[in-house]
Short mmCIF file of C-alpha atoms in Angstrom, two decimals:
data_model
loop_
_atom_site.label_atom_id
_atom_site.label_comp_id
_atom_site.label_asym_id
_atom_site.label_seq_id
_atom_site.Cartn_x
_atom_site.Cartn_y
_atom_site.Cartn_z
CA ASP L 1 65.85 47.44 100.22
CA VAL L 2 63.00 45.61 101.87
CA LYS L 3 61.70 42.79 99.80
CA VAL L 4 58.29 41.25 100.24
CA THR L 5 57.51 38.33 97.97
CA GLN L 6 54.29 36.47 97.34
CA SER L 7 54.18 32.91 96.08
CA SER L 8 52.11 33.52 92.95
CA ARG L 9 51.17 36.51 90.80
CA TYR L 10 48.14 34.76 89.33
CA LEU L 11 46.14 31.85 90.69
CA VAL L 12 43.00 30.12 89.47
CA LYS L 13 41.12 27.83 91.83
CA ARG L 14 37.75 26.09 91.94
CA THR L 15 34.96 26.70 94.42
CA GLY L 16 35.46 24.63 97.55
CA GLU L 17 39.20 24.21 97.17
CA LYS L 18 41.55 25.03 100.03
CA VAL L 19 43.89 27.81 98.95
CA PHE L 20 47.18 28.92 100.48
CA LEU L 21 48.71 32.30 99.70
CA GLU L 22 52.25 32.65 100.95
CA CYS L 23 54.15 35.81 101.82
CA VAL L 24 57.80 36.14 102.80
CA GLN L 25 59.71 39.24 103.90
CA ASP L 26 63.45 39.46 104.26
CA MET L 27 63.94 42.41 106.60
CA ASP L 28 63.12 40.91 109.98
CA HIS L 29 59.93 42.97 110.35
CA GLU L 30 57.74 42.22 113.34
CA ASN L 31 54.41 43.06 111.73
CA MET L 32 52.78 41.46 108.70
CA PHE L 33 49.43 42.07 107.04
CA TRP L 34 47.06 40.66 104.46
CA TYR L 35 44.80 42.97 102.46
CA ARG L 36 42.46 42.45 99.55
CA GLN L 37 41.80 45.01 96.88
CA ASP L 38 38.58 45.15 94.90
CA PRO L 39 37.49 47.72 92.34
CA GLY L 40 35.73 50.63 93.97
CA LEU L 41 36.46 49.39 97.49
CA GLY L 42 40.13 50.09 98.06
CA LEU L 43 42.45 48.02 100.21
CA ARG L 44 40.74 46.21 103.08
CA LEU L 45 42.54 44.52 105.95
CA ILE L 46 41.87 40.81 106.39
CA TYR L 47 44.29 39.74 109.13
CA PHE L 48 47.51 40.94 110.66
CA SER L 49 50.20 39.58 112.93
CA TYR L 50 52.61 41.38 115.21
CA ASP L 51 54.66 38.37 116.25
CA VAL L 52 55.25 34.72 115.50
CA LYS L 53 52.15 32.64 116.24
CA MET L 54 50.14 35.80 116.96
CA LYS L 55 47.25 36.88 114.76
CA GLU L 56 44.57 39.52 114.87
CA LYS L 57 41.42 39.90 112.80
CA GLY L 58 41.18 42.86 110.53
CA ASP L 59 38.05 44.35 109.04
CA ILE L 60 36.99 41.41 106.84
CA PRO L 61 38.31 38.12 108.31
CA GLU L 62 35.30 35.96 107.45
CA GLY L 63 36.21 33.01 105.25
CA TYR L 64 39.94 33.37 105.90
CA SER L 65 42.51 32.16 108.37
CA VAL L 66 46.23 32.84 108.73
CA SER L 67 49.37 31.17 109.95
CA ARG L 68 52.63 32.65 111.15
CA GLU L 69 55.01 29.91 112.24
CA LYS L 70 58.16 31.86 111.36
CA LYS L 71 58.83 35.55 111.61
CA GLU L 72 59.48 36.02 107.92
CA ARG L 73 56.47 34.09 106.62
CA PHE L 74 52.77 34.89 106.83
CA SER L 75 50.26 32.66 105.10
CA LEU L 76 46.67 33.42 104.19
CA ILE L 77 44.36 30.41 103.97
CA LEU L 78 41.02 30.18 102.26
CA GLU L 79 39.51 27.08 103.85
CA SER L 80 36.88 26.62 101.15
CA ALA L 81 37.25 29.09 98.33
CA SER L 82 34.17 30.87 97.06
CA THR L 83 33.61 33.05 94.01
CA ASN L 84 33.27 36.17 96.17
CA GLN L 85 36.88 35.69 97.20
CA THR L 86 38.04 36.44 93.68
CA SER L 87 40.27 39.45 94.28
CA MET L 88 43.78 40.90 94.36
CA TYR L 89 45.53 39.92 97.60
CA LEU L 90 48.37 42.04 98.92
CA CYS L 91 50.75 41.16 101.69
CA ALA L 92 52.71 43.81 103.60
CA SER L 93 55.21 44.02 106.42
CA SER L 94 56.14 46.91 108.68
CA PHE L 95 58.34 48.01 111.49
CA GLY L 96 58.92 51.06 113.61
CA THR L 97 56.77 53.55 115.40
CA TYR L 98 54.77 54.76 112.43
CA ASN L 99 54.08 51.41 110.82
CA GLU L 100 55.26 52.27 107.32
CA GLN L 101 54.21 49.32 105.25
CA PHE L 102 56.14 47.55 102.52
CA PHE L 103 54.01 45.66 100.06
CA GLY L 104 54.47 42.56 97.97
CA PRO L 105 53.51 42.48 94.28
CA GLY L 106 50.09 40.97 94.91
CA THR L 107 48.37 37.73 93.96
CA ARG L 108 45.40 37.94 91.64
CA LEU L 109 43.15 35.06 92.65
CA THR L 110 40.27 33.88 90.53
CA VAL L 111 37.81 31.38 92.01
CA LEU L 112 35.66 29.64 89.41
CA ILE M 1 35.98 51.22 111.12
CA LEU M 2 37.37 54.59 110.11
CA ASN M 3 36.19 56.27 106.94
CA VAL M 4 39.01 57.56 104.82
CA GLU M 5 37.78 59.42 101.77
CA GLN M 6 39.78 60.46 98.73
CA SER M 7 38.80 62.84 95.97
CA PRO M 8 38.64 62.93 93.10
CA GLN M 9 38.32 59.26 92.24
CA SER M 10 40.16 59.80 88.97
CA LEU M 11 41.95 62.67 87.34
CA HIS M 12 43.33 63.37 83.85
CA VAL M 13 46.09 65.98 83.76
CA GLN M 14 48.14 67.35 80.89
CA GLU M 15 51.86 66.74 81.04
CA GLY M 16 53.57 69.72 82.63
CA ASP M 17 50.53 70.84 84.61
CA SER M 18 50.44 70.77 88.39
CA THR M 19 47.70 69.00 90.27
CA ASN M 20 46.51 68.13 93.74
CA PHE M 21 44.06 65.81 95.42
CA THR M 22 42.57 65.31 98.83
CA CYS M 23 42.39 62.76 101.59
CA SER M 24 39.99 63.23 104.49
CA PHE M 25 40.03 61.14 107.63
CA PRO M 26 38.48 61.16 111.10
CA SER M 27 40.45 63.58 113.24
CA SER M 28 39.74 61.74 116.49
CA ASN M 29 42.33 59.21 117.65
CA PHE M 30 44.70 60.30 114.90
CA TYR M 31 48.13 58.71 114.95
CA ALA M 32 49.60 58.92 111.46
CA LEU M 33 48.62 59.51 107.83
CA HIS M 34 50.32 57.60 105.02
CA TRP M 35 50.50 58.29 101.29
CA TYR M 36 51.35 55.53 98.83
CA ARG M 37 51.80 55.45 95.07
CA TRP M 38 50.64 52.34 93.26
CA GLU M 39 51.72 51.96 89.67
CA THR M 40 50.16 49.34 87.46
CA ALA M 41 51.80 45.89 87.82
CA LYS M 42 53.94 47.08 90.72
CA SER M 43 53.68 47.07 94.52
CA PRO M 44 52.32 50.09 96.39
CA GLU M 45 55.26 52.26 97.36
CA ALA M 46 55.35 54.50 100.42
CA LEU M 47 55.62 58.23 99.68
CA PHE M 48 55.12 59.90 103.04
CA VAL M 49 54.23 59.18 106.64
CA MET M 50 52.89 62.27 108.35
CA THR M 51 52.19 62.65 112.02
CA LEU M 52 52.11 66.28 113.13
CA ASN M 53 49.49 68.91 112.46
CA GLY M 54 50.87 71.35 109.93
CA ASP M 55 53.41 68.83 108.68
CA GLU M 56 54.61 69.36 105.15
CA LYS M 57 56.74 66.78 103.36
CA LYS M 58 58.39 66.83 99.96
CA LYS M 59 59.96 64.27 97.66
CA GLY M 60 61.10 65.71 94.37
CA ARG M 61 58.05 67.19 92.60
CA ILE M 62 55.60 65.64 95.06
CA SER M 63 54.64 67.22 98.35
CA ALA M 64 51.97 66.71 100.98
CA THR M 65 50.41 68.70 103.80
CA LEU M 66 48.53 67.58 106.87
CA ASN M 67 45.78 69.13 108.98
CA THR M 68 44.94 66.81 111.85
CA LYS M 69 42.46 69.17 113.52
CA GLU M 70 40.11 69.21 110.55
CA GLY M 71 41.12 65.79 109.26
CA TYR M 72 42.53 66.30 105.77
CA SER M 73 45.73 65.98 103.80
CA TYR M 74 46.59 67.28 100.33
CA LEU M 75 49.00 65.71 97.88
CA TYR M 76 50.52 68.03 95.29
CA ILE M 77 52.37 67.12 92.11
CA LYS M 78 54.22 69.92 90.38
CA GLY M 79 54.91 69.74 86.65
CA SER M 80 53.27 66.34 86.08
CA GLN M 81 55.19 63.78 84.04
CA PRO M 82 53.91 60.56 82.41
CA GLU M 83 55.70 58.50 85.06
CA ASP M 84 53.47 60.10 87.69
CA SER M 85 50.53 58.13 86.31
CA ALA M 86 49.45 55.84 89.15
CA THR M 87 46.85 55.37 91.84
CA TYR M 88 47.61 57.43 94.92
CA LEU M 89 46.39 55.93 98.18
CA CYS M 90 46.13 57.53 101.55
CA ALA M 91 45.76 55.55 104.73
CA SER M 92 45.01 56.47 108.30
CA ASP M 93 46.56 54.84 111.31
CA SER M 94 44.53 55.51 114.44
CA GLY M 95 46.00 52.85 116.67
CA GLY M 96 49.70 53.18 116.37
CA GLY M 97 51.88 50.14 116.76
CA ALA M 98 51.15 47.07 114.70
CA ASP M 99 47.56 47.61 113.65
CA GLY M 100 46.75 47.64 109.98
CA LEU M 101 45.98 50.84 108.15
CA THR M 102 42.60 52.02 106.91
CA PHE M 103 42.92 52.95 103.27
CA GLY M 104 40.93 55.27 101.09
CA LYS M 105 39.80 54.09 97.67
CA GLY M 106 42.54 56.01 95.93
CA THR M 107 42.85 58.70 93.29
CA HIS M 108 43.67 57.31 89.86
CA LEU M 109 45.89 59.85 88.10
CA ILE M 110 46.50 59.75 84.36
CA ILE M 111 49.04 62.13 82.83
CA GLN M 112 48.32 62.84 79.19
CA PRO M 113 51.30 63.72 76.96
#
């Protein structure tokens, strides 16, 4: 079974802090994604990567950056956390023609 | 940005009853339609990936149909059980390849014993 893990289930940070959310997948998938989920808004794509050191902006990249130095690891970075970045963050990986995505358990981030 | 719409937003169903809900998506540039089930405190889990007009897929008591010409998909659950309680997400892939999916807001299903 594909396993996607995220570094924390719950995280509390202060406004202005630099925050790193880590995601690791163990199935050698090429593609990795970061989404955020907010009540009433559904899952929204922040960034994705289709190869090591490659990154593409999703629908809501503002305030975020990403890093993919190794194939199995995709990091989401909040350079200066703000309260409007309080959310559930989900990482996913995929492979194959139809891009079926495998999700991690999510990180619930609270920015105070 | 594509608009993927799901209805209803939430649904209460008696155990044993059958139910269905809808996902609508732009029919232009269609590549694939995904259904996921997301149970509380768990990761979203893929149910189906559908690509062809008229496609019908089944997994146990759950099935789905696809109409790419008019841009909708139905998910059916037969004989609902408490373990079916979850949020059901559909997502459209219009680009193929490695692009992320565009998700609907989900249908939150609660099965009442």
